N, CA, C and O atoms as a GROMACS GRO file, in nm:
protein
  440
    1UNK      N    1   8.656  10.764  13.323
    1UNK     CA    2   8.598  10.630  13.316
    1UNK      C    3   8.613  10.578  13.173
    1UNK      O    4   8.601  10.646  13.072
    2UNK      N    5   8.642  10.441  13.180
    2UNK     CA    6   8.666  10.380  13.019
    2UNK      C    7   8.556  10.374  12.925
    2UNK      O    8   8.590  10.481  12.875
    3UNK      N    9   8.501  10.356  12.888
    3UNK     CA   10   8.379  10.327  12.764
    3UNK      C   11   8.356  10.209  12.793
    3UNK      O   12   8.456  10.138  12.807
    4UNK      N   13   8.216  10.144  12.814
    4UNK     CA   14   8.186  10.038  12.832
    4UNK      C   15   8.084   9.981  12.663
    4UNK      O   16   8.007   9.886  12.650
    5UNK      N   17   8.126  10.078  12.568
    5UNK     CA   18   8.071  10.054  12.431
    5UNK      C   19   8.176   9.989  12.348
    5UNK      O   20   8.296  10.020  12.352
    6UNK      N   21   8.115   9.882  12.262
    6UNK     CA   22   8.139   9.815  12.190
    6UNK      C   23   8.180   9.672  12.214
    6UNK      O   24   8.151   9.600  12.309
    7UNK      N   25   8.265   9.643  12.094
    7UNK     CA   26   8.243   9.476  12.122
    7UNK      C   27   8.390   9.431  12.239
    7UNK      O   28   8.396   9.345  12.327
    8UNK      N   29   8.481   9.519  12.198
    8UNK     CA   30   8.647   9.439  12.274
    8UNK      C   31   8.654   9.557  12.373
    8UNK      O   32   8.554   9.626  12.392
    9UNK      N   33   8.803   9.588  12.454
    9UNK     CA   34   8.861   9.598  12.539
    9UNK      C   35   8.921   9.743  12.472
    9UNK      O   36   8.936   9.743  12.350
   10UNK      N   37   8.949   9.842  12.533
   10UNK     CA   38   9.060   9.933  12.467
   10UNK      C   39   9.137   9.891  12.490
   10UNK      O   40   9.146   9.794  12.566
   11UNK      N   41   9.270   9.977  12.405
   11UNK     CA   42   9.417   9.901  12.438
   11UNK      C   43   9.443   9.898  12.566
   11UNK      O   44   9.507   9.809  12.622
   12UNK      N   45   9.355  10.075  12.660
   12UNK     CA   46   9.464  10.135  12.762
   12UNK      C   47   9.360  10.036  12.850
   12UNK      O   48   9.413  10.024  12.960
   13UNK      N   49   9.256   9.975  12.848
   13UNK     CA   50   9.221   9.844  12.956
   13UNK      C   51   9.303   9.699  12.940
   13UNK      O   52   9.328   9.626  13.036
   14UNK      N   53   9.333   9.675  12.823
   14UNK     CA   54   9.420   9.576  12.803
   14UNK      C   55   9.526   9.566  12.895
   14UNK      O   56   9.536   9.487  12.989
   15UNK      N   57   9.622   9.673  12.849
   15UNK     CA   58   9.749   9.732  12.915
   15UNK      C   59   9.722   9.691  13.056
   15UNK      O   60   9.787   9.610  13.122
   16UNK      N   61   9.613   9.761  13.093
   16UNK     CA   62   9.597   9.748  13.222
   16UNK      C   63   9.557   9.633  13.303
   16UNK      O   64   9.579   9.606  13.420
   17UNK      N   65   9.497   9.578  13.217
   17UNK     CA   66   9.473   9.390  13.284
   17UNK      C   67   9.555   9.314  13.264
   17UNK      O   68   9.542   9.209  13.327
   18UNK      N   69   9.650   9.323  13.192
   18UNK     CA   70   9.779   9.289  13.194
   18UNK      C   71   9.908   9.320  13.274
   18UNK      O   72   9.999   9.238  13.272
   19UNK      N   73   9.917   9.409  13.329
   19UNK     CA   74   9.933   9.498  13.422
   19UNK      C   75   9.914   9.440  13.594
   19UNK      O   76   9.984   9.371  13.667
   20UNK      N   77   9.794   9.503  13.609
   20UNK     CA   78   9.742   9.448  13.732
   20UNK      C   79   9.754   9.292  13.729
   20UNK      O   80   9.790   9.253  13.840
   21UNK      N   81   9.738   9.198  13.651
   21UNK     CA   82   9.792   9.047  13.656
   21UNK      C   83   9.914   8.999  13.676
   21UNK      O   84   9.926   8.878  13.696
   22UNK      N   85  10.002   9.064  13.674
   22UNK     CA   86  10.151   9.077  13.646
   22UNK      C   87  10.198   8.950  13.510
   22UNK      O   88  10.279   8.858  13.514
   23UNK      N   89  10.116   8.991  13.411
   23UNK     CA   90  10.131   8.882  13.268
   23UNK      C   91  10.132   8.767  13.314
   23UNK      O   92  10.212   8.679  13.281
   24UNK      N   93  10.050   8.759  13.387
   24UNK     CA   94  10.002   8.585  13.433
   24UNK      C   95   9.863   8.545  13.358
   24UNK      O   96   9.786   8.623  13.302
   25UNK      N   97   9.849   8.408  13.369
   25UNK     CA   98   9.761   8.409  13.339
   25UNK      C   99   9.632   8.354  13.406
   25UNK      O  100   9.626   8.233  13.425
   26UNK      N  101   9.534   8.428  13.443
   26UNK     CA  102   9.411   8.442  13.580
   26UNK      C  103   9.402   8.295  13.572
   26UNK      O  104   9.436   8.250  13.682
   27UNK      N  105   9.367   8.186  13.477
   27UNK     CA  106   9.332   8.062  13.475
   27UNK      C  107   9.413   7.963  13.562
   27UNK      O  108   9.377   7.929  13.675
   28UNK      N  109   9.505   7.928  13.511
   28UNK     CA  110   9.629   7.864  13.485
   28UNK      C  111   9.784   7.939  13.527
   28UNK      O  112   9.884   7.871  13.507
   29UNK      N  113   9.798   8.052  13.574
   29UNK     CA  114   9.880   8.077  13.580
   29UNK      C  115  10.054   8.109  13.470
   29UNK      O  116  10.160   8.171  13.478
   30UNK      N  117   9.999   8.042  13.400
   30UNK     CA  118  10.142   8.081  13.300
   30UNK      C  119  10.204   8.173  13.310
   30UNK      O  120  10.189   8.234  13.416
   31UNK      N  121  10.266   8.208  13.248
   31UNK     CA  122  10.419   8.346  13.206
   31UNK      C  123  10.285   8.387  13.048
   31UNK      O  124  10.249   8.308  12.961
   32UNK      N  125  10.248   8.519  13.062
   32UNK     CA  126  10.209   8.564  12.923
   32UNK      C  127  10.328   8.633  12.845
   32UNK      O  128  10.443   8.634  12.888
   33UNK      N  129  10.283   8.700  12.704
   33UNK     CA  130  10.386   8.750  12.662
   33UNK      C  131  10.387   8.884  12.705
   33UNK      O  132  10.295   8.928  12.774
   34UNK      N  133  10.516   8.975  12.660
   34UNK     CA  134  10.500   9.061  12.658
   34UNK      C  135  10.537   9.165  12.531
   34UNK      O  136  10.632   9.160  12.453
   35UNK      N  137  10.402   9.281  12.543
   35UNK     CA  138  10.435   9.355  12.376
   35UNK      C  139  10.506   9.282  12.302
   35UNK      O  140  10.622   9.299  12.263
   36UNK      N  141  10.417   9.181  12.278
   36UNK     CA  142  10.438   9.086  12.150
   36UNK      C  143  10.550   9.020  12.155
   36UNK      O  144  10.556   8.939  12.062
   37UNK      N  145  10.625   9.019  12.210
   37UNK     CA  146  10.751   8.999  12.182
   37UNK      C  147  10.783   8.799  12.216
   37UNK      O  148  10.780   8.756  12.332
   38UNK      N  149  10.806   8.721  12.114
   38UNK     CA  150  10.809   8.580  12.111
   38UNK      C  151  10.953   8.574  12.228
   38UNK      O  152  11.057   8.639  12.228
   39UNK      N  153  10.900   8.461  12.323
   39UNK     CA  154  11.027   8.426  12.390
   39UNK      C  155  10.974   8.454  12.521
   39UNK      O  156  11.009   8.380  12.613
   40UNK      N  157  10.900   8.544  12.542
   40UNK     CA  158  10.911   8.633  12.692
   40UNK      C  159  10.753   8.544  12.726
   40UNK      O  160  10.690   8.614  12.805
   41UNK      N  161  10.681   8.432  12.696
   41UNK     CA  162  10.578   8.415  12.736
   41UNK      C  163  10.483   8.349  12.651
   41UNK      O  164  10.517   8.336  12.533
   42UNK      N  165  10.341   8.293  12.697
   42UNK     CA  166  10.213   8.242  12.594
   42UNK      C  167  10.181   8.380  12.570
   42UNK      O  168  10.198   8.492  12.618
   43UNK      N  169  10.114   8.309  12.453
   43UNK     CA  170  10.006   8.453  12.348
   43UNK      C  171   9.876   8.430  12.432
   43UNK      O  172   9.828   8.318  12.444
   44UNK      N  173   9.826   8.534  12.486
   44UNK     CA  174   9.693   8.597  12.603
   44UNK      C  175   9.639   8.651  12.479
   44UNK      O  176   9.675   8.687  12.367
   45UNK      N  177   9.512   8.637  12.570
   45UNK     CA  178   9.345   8.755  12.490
   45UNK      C  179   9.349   8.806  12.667
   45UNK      O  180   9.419   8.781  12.765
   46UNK      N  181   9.226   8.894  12.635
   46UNK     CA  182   9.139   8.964  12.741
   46UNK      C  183   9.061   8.906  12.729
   46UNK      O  184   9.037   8.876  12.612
   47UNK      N  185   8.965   8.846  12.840
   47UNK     CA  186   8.888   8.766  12.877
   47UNK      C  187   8.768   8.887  12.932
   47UNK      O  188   8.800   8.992  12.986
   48UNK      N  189   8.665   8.856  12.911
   48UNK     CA  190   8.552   8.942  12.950
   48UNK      C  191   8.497   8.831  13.053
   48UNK      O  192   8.470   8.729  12.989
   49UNK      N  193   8.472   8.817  13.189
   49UNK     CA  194   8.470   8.765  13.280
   49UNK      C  195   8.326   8.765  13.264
   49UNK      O  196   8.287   8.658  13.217
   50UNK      N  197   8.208   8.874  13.294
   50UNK     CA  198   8.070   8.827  13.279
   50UNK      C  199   8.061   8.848  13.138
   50UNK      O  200   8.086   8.961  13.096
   51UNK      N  201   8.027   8.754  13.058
   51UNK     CA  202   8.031   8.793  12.883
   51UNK      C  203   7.959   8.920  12.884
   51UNK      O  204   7.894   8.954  12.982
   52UNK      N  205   7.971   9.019  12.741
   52UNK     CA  206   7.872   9.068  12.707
   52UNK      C  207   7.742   9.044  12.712
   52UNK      O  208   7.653   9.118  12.756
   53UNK      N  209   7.730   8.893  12.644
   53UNK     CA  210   7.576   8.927  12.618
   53UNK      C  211   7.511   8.856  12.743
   53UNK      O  212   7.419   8.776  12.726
   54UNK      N  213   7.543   8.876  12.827
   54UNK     CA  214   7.491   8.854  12.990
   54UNK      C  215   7.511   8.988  13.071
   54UNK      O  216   7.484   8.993  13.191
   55UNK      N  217   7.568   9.112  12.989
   55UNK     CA  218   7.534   9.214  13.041
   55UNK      C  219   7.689   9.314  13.062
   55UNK      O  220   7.701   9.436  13.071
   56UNK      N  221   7.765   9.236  13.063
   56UNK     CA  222   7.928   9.261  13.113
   56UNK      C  223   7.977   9.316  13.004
   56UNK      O  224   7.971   9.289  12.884
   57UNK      N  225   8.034   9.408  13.076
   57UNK     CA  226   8.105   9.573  13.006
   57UNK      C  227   8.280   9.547  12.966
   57UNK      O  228   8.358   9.452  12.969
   58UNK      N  229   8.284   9.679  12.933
   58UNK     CA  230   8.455   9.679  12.896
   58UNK      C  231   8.516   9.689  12.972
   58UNK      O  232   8.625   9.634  12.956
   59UNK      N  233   8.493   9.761  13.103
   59UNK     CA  234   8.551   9.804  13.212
   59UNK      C  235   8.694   9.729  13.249
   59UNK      O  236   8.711   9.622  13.191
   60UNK      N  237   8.796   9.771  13.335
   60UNK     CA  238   8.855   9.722  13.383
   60UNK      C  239   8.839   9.581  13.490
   60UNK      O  240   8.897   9.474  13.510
   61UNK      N  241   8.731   9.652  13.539
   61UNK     CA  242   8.708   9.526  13.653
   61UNK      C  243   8.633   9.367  13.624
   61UNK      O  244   8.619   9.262  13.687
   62UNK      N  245   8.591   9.428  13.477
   62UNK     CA  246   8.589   9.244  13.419
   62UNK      C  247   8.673   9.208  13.290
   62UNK      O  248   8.630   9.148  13.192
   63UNK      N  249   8.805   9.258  13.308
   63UNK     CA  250   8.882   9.170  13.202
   63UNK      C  251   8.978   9.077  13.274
   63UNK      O  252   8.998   9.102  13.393
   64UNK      N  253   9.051   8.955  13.210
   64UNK     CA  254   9.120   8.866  13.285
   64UNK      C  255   9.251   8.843  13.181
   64UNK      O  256   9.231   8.827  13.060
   65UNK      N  257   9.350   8.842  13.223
   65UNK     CA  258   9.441   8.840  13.143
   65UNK      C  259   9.407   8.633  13.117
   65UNK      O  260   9.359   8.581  13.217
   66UNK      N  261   9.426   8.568  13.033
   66UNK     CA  262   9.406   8.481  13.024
   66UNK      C  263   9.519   8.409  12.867
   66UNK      O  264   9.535   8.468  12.760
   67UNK      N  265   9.553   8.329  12.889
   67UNK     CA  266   9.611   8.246  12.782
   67UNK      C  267   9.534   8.176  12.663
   67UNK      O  268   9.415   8.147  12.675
   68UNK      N  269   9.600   8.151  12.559
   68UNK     CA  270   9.526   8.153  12.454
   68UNK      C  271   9.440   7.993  12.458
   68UNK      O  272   9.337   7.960  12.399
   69UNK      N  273   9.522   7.921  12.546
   69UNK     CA  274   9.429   7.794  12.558
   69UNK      C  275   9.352   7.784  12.656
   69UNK      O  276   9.247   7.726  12.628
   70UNK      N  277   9.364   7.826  12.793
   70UNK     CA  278   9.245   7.891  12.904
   70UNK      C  279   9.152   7.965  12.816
   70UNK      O  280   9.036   7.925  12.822
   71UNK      N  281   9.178   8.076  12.725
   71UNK     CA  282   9.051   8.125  12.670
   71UNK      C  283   8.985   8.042  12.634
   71UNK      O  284   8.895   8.004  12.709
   72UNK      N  285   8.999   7.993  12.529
   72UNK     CA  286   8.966   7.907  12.421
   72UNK      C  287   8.838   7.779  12.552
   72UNK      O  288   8.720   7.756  12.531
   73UNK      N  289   8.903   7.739  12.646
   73UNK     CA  290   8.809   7.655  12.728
   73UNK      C  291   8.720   7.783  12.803
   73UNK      O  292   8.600   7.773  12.830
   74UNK      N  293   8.763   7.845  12.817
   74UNK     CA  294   8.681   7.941  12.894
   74UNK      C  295   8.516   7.964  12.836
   74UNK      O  296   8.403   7.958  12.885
   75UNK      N  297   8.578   7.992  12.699
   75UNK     CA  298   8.414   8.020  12.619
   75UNK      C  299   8.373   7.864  12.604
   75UNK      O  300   8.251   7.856  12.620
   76UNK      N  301   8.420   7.762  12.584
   76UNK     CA  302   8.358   7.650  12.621
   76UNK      C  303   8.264   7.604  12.748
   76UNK      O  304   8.149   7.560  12.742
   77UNK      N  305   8.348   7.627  12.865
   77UNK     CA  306   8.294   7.586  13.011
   77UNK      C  307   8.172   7.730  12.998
   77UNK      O  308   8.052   7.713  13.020
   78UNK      N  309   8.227   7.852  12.962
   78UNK     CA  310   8.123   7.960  13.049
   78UNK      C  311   7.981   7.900  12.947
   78UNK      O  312   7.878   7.876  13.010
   79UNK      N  313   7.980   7.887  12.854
   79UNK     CA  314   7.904   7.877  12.776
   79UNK      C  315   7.798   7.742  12.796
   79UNK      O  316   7.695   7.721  12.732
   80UNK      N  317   7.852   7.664  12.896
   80UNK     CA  318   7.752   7.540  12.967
   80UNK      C  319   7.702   7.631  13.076
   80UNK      O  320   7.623   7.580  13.156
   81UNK      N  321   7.734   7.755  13.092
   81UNK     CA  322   7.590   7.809  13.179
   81UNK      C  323   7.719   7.852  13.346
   81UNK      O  324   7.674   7.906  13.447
   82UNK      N  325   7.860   7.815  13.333
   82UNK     CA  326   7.932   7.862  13.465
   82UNK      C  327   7.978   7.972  13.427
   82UNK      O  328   8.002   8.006  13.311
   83UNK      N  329   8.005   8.079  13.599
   83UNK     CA  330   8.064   8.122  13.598
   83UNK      C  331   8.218   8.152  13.570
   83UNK      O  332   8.295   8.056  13.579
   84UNK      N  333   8.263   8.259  13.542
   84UNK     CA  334   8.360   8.308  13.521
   84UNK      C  335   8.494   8.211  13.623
   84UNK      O  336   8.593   8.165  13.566
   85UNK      N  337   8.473   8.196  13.763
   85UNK     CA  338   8.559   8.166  13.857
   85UNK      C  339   8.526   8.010  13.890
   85UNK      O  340   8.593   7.944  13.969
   86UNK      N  341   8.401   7.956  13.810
   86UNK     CA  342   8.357   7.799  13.830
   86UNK      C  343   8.510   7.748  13.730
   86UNK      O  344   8.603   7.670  13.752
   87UNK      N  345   8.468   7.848  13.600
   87UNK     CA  346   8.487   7.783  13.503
   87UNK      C  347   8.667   7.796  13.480
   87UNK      O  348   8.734   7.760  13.383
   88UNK      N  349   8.708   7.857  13.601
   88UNK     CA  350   8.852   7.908  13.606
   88UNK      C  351   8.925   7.753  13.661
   88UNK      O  352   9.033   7.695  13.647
   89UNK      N  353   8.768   7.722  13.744
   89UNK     CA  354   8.836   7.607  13.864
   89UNK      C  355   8.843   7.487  13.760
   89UNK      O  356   8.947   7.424  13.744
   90UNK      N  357   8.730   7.458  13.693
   90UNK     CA  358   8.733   7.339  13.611
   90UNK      C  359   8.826   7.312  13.524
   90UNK      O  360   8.842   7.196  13.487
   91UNK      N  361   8.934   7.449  13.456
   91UNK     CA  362   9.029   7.472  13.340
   91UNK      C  363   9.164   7.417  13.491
   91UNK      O  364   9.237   7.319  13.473
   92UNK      N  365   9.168   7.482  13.596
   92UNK     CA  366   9.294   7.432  13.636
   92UNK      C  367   9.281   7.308  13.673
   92UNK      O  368   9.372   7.232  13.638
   93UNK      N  369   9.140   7.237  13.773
   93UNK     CA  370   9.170   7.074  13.747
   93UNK      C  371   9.173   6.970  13.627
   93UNK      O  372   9.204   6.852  13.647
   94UNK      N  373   9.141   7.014  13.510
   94UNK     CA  374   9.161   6.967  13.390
   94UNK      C  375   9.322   6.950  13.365
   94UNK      O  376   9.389   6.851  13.333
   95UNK      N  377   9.351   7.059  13.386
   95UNK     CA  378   9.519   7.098  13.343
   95UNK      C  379   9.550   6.948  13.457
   95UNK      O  380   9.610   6.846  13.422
   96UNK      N  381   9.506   6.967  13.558
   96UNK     CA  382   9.616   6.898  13.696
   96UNK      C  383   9.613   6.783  13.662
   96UNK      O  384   9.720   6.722  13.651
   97UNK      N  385   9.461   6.706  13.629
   97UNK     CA  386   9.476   6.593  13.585
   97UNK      C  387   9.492   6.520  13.476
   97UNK      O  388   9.466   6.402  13.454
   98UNK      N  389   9.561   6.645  13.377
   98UNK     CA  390   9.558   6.615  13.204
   98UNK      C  391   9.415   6.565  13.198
   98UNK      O  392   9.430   6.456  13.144
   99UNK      N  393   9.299   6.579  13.219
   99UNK     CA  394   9.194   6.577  13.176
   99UNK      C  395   9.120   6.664  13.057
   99UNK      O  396   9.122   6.786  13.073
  100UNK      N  397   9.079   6.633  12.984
  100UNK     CA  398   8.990   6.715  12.879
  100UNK      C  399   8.854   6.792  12.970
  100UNK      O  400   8.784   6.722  13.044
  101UNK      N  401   8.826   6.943  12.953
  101UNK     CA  402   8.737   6.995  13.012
  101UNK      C  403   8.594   6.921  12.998
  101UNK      O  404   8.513   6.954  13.084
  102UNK      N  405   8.560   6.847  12.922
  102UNK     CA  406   8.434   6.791  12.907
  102UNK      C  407   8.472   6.688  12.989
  102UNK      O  408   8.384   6.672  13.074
  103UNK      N  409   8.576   6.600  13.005
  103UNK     CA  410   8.551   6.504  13.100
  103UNK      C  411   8.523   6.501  13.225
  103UNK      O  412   8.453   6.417  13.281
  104UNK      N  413   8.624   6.673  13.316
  104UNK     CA  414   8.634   6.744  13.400
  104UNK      C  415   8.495   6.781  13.472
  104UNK      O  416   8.476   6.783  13.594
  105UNK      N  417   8.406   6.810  13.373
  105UNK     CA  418   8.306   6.867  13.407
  105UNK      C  419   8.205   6.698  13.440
  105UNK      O  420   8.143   6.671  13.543
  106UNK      N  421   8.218   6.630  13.343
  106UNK     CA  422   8.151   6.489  13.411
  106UNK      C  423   8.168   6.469  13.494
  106UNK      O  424   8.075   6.442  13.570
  107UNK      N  425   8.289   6.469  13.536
  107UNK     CA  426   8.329   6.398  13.681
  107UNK      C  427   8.288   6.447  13.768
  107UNK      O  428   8.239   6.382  13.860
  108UNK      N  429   8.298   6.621  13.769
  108UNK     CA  430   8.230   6.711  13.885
  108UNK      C  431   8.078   6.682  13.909
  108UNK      O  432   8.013   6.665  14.012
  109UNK      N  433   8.055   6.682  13.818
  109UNK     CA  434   7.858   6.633  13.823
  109UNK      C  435   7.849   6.534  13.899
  109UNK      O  436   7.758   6.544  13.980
  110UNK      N  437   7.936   6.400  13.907
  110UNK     CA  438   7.916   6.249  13.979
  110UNK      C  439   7.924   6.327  14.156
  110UNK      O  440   7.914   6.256  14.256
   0.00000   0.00000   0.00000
């Protein structure tokens, strides 16, 4: 079993959520990169799906391979209080309608 201590991901869970995603990216779908390598893809983080400080571990089963601009909204949207898979939905209709996620989220409220 992996270590569910500390603040990030080990490599060999990384690997592996990268992996099991097939270098997509969970949000949005993109092409990620691969082992670094420029050309082959966007630059991804590991996404911790229930944050830490809501209780969520290192484990495999909550990392998300995610792109560096899906992240980036991710801790935005999760951080108004949605889930992981709300806040997946609000990043791809943003994308669909070139909308900004704050507007995205107005509109859903109406």
């Amino acid at each position: 079993m992996l270590s569910t201590e500390g603040k990030e991901f080990t490599q060999e869970t990384k690997m592996k959520a990268l992996e099991r995603d097939n270098y997509h990216c969970q949000c949005c779908g993109v092409r990620l990169m691969r082992d670094g390598r420029l050309g082959t893809g966007k630059p991804y983080h590991i996404h911790h799906r229930k944050p830490k400080s809501l209780g969520g571990g290192n484990l495999l089963v909550n990392a998300a391979s995610v792109c560096t601009a899906c992240h980036d909204s991710l801790h935005t949207v999760q951080n108004k209080g949605y889930t992981y898979p709300q806040a997946c939905y609000i990043i791809k209709i943003a994308k669909q309608k070139k909308w900004s996620v704050e507007e995205t989220i107005r509109k859903r409220r109406k």
